XYZ file of C-alpha atoms in Angstrom:
277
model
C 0.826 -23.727 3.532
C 2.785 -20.414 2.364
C 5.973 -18.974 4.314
C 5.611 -15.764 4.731
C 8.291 -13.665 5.845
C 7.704 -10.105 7.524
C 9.799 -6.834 7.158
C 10.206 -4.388 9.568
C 8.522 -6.441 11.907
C 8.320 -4.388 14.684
C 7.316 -1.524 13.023
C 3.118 -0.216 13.669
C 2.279 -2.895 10.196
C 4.770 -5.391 11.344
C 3.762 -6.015 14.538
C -0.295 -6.281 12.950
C 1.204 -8.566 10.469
C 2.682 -11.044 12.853
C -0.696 -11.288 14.683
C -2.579 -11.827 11.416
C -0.471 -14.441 10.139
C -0.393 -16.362 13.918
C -3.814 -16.577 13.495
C -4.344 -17.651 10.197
C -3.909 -21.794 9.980
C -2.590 -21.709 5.969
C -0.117 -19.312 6.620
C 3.335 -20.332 8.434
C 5.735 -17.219 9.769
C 9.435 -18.405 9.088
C 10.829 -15.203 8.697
C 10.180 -12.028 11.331
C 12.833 -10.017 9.887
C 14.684 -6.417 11.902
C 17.049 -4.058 10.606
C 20.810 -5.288 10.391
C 22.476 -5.497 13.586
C 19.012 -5.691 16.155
C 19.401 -6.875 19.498
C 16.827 -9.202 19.265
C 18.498 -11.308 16.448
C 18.171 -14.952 17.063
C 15.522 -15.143 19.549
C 12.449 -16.258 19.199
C 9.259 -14.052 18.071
C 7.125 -15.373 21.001
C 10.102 -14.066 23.469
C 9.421 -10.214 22.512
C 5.613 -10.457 21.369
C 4.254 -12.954 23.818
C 0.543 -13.233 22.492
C 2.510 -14.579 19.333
C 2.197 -18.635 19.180
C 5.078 -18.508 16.660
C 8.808 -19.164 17.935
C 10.238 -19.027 14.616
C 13.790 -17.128 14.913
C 13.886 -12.887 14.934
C 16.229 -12.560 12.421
C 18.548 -9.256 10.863
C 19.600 -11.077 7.196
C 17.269 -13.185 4.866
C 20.611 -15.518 4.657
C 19.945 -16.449 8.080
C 16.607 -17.821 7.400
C 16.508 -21.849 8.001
C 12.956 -22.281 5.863
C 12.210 -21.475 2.210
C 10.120 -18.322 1.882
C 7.068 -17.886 -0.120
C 6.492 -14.431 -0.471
C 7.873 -11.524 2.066
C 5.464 -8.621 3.005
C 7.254 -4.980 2.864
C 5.936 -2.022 5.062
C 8.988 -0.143 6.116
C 10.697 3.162 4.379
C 11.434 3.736 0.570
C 15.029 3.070 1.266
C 14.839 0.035 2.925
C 11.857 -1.173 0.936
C 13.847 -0.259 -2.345
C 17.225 -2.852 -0.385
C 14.563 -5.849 0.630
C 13.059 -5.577 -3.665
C 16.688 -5.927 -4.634
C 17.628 -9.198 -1.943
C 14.294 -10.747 -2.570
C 14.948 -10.181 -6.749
C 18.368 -12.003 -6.210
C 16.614 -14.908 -4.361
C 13.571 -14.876 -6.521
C 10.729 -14.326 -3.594
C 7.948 -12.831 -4.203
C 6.920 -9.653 -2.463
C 4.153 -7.564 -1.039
C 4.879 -3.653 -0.848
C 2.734 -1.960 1.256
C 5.216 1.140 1.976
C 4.585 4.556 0.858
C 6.442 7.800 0.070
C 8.493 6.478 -2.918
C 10.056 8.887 -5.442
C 9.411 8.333 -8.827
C 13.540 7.291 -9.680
C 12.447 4.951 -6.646
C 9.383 3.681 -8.168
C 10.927 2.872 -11.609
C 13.502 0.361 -9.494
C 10.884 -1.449 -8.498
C 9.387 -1.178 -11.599
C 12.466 -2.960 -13.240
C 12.596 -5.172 -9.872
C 9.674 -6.342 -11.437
C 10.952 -7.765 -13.888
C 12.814 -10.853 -12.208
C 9.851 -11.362 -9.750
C 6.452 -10.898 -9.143
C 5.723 -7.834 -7.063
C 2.429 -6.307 -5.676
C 2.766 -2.961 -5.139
C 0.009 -0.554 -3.333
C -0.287 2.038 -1.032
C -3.630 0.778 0.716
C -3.950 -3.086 0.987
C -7.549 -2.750 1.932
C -10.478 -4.025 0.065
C -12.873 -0.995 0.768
C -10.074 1.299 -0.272
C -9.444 -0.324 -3.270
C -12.954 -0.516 -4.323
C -13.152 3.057 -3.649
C -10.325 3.847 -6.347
C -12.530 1.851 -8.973
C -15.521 4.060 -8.027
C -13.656 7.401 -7.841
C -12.265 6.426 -11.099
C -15.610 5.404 -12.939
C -17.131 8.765 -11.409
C -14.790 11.044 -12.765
C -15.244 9.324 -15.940
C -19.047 10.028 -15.885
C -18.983 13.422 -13.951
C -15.890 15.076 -13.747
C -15.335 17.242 -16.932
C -18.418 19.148 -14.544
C -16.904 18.919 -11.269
C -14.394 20.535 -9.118
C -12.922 17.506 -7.657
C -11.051 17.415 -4.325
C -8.986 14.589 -2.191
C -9.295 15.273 1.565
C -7.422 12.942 3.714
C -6.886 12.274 7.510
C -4.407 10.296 9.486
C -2.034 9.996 12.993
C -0.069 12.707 14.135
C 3.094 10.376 13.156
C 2.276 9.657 9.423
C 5.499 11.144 7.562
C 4.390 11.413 4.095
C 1.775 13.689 2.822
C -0.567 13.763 0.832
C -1.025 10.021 1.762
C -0.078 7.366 -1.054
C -3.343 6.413 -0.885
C -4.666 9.869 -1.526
C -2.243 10.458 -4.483
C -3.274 6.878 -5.606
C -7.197 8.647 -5.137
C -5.983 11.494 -7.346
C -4.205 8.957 -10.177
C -7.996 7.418 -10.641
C -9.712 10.372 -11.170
C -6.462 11.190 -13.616
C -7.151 8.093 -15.220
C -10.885 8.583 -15.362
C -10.505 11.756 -16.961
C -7.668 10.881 -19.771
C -5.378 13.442 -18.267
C -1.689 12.855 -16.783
C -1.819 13.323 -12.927
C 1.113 15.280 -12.545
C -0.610 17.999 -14.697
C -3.738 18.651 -12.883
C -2.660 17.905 -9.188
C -2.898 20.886 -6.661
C -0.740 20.613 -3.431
C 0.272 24.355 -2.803
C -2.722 26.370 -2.581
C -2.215 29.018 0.015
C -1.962 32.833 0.159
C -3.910 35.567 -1.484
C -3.465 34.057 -5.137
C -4.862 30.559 -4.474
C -7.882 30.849 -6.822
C -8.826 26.999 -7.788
C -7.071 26.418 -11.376
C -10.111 25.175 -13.522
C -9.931 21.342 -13.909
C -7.348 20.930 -10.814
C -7.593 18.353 -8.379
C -6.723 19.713 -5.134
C -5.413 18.016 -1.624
C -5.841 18.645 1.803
C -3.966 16.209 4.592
C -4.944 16.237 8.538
C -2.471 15.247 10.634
C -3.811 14.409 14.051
C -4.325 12.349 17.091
C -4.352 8.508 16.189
C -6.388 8.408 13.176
C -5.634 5.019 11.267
C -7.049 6.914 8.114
C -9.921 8.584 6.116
C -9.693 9.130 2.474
C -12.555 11.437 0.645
C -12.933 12.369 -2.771
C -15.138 15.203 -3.376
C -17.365 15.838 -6.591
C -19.060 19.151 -6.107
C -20.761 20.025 -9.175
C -23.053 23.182 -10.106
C -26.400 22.303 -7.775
C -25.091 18.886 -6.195
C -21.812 17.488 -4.506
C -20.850 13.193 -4.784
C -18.753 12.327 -1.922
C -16.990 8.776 -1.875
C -15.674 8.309 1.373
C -13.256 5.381 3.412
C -13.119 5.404 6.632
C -10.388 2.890 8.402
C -11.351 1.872 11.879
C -8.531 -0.833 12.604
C -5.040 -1.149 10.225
C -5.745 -5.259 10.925
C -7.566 -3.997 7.684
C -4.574 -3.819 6.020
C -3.013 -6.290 7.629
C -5.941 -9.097 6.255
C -5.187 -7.383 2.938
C -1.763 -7.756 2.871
C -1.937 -11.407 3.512
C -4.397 -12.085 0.712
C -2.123 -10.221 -1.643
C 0.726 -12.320 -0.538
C -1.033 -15.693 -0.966
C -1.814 -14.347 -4.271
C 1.295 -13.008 -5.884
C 2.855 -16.685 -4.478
C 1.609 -17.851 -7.450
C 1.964 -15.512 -9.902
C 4.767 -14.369 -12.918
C 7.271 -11.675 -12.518
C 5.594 -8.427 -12.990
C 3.772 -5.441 -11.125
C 0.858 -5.881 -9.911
C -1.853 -3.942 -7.501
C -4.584 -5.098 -4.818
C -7.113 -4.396 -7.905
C -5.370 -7.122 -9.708
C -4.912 -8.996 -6.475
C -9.059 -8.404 -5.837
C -10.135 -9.172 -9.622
C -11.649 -5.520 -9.909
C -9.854 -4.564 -12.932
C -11.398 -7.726 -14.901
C -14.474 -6.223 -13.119
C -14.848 -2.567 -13.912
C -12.922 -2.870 -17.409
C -11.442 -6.214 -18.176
C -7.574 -5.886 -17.973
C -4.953 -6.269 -15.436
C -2.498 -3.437 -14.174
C 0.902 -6.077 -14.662
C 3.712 -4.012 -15.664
């Protein structure tokens, strides 16, 4: 059995996270945790989500948590993500990070987090996604010295960061396929009458619309042909079912950085190492 404790838990992840782990029989929910001060601290889950079997206590501080925890899952803000690394590092439990839109000062925290305990950091916990980055990144590898390469990326009208984590995580593999530092050939401002594509960018386009859970496209358009690898997210229980294999996973793991390619074996797979920091 691994406790699993769940931030932000009535956030749009939170709330998919509670019904994942109520349904899964390995998994026990001891800590549904809110921001400080909630109104619903100290009832019980079931009172506020009723198709939740779980009673275990709503809680607003990990101190109040009666159980030992396992690993806690993270999808919240940077800020507050950044808060829950530094409270779970003190009490040495393992995390899931599933939040996006960190800065890089941000990033480097965690990084040293990271240190103390073992962290899985990614901004897509799906398996399709993340076997899309392998094949985005062995394709640039083989094709894209003779490609223009673009990310094109869709999601609801209420995602706040853009390009999508995932999308800039879709632009770091082609990076990496290429041998070239990410930050050097990213595009994000083309507009205006001067927006002639830079030879060997990588350029991104975001959609913001509706209540698309999300659609990530990288485009290979070479001389007489074009490669499109495409993900298309019908349900975020996707990441949800991700999430909780990740945390299951790092449970049992060292202190270091990890991602859902380490947490899915495709690194070993596509070119024999790990990504622990």
């Amino acid at each position: 059995m691994t406790n699993i404790a769940i931030n932000a838990c009535t956030g749009r992840m939170g709330q998919q996270l509670l019904f994942a782990v109520d349904r899964e029989a390995s998994l026990k929910l001891v800590a549904p945790l809110l921001r400080k001060g909630h109104k619903w601290a100290g009832e019980p889950v079931n009172s506020q989500f009723p198709h939740i079997h779980s009673s275990a206590s709503l809680v607003d501080d990990l101190d109040n948590v009666s159980e030992p925890i396992d690993v806690l899952i993270d999808f919240s803000l940077p800020e507050f993500s950044i808060l829950t690394a530094e409270m779970c590092a003190q009490r040495k439990i393992p995390m899931v990070i599933g939040t996006t839109g960190f800065s890089y000062q941000q990033k480097k925290k965690i990084e040293s987090i990271a240190h103390d305990i073992p962290v899985v950091m990614a901004p897509n916990m799906s398996v399709g996604v993340n076997l899309t980055l392998k094949l985005v990144e062995l394709t640039a590898k083989l094709i894209g010295d003779d490609s223009d390469i673009e990310i094109i990326e869709a999601h609801h009208r209420f995602k706040k960061d853009s390009p999508s984590g995932t999308a800039l995580r879709l632009g770091e593999a082609v990076a990496d396929g290429l041998g070239k530092v990410f930050s050097e050939i990213a595009a994000f401002d083309r507009c205006g009458k001067d927006a002639v594509r830079r030879q060997g960018s990588v350029g991104f386009s975001a959609i913001r619309a509706g209540n698309i859970v999300g659609e990530h496209t990288a485009l290979f358009a070479m001389a007489n042909e074009e490669i499109e690898i495409t993900h298309k997210a019908r349900d975020r229980q996707t990441f949800a079912e991700g999430a909780l294999r990740a945390a299951v996973w790092v449970s049992k793991q060292s202190a270091g950085r990890y991602d859902m390619a380490d947490v899915l074996g495709l690194n070993e797979l596509f070119v024999g190492k790990n990504s622990k920091a």
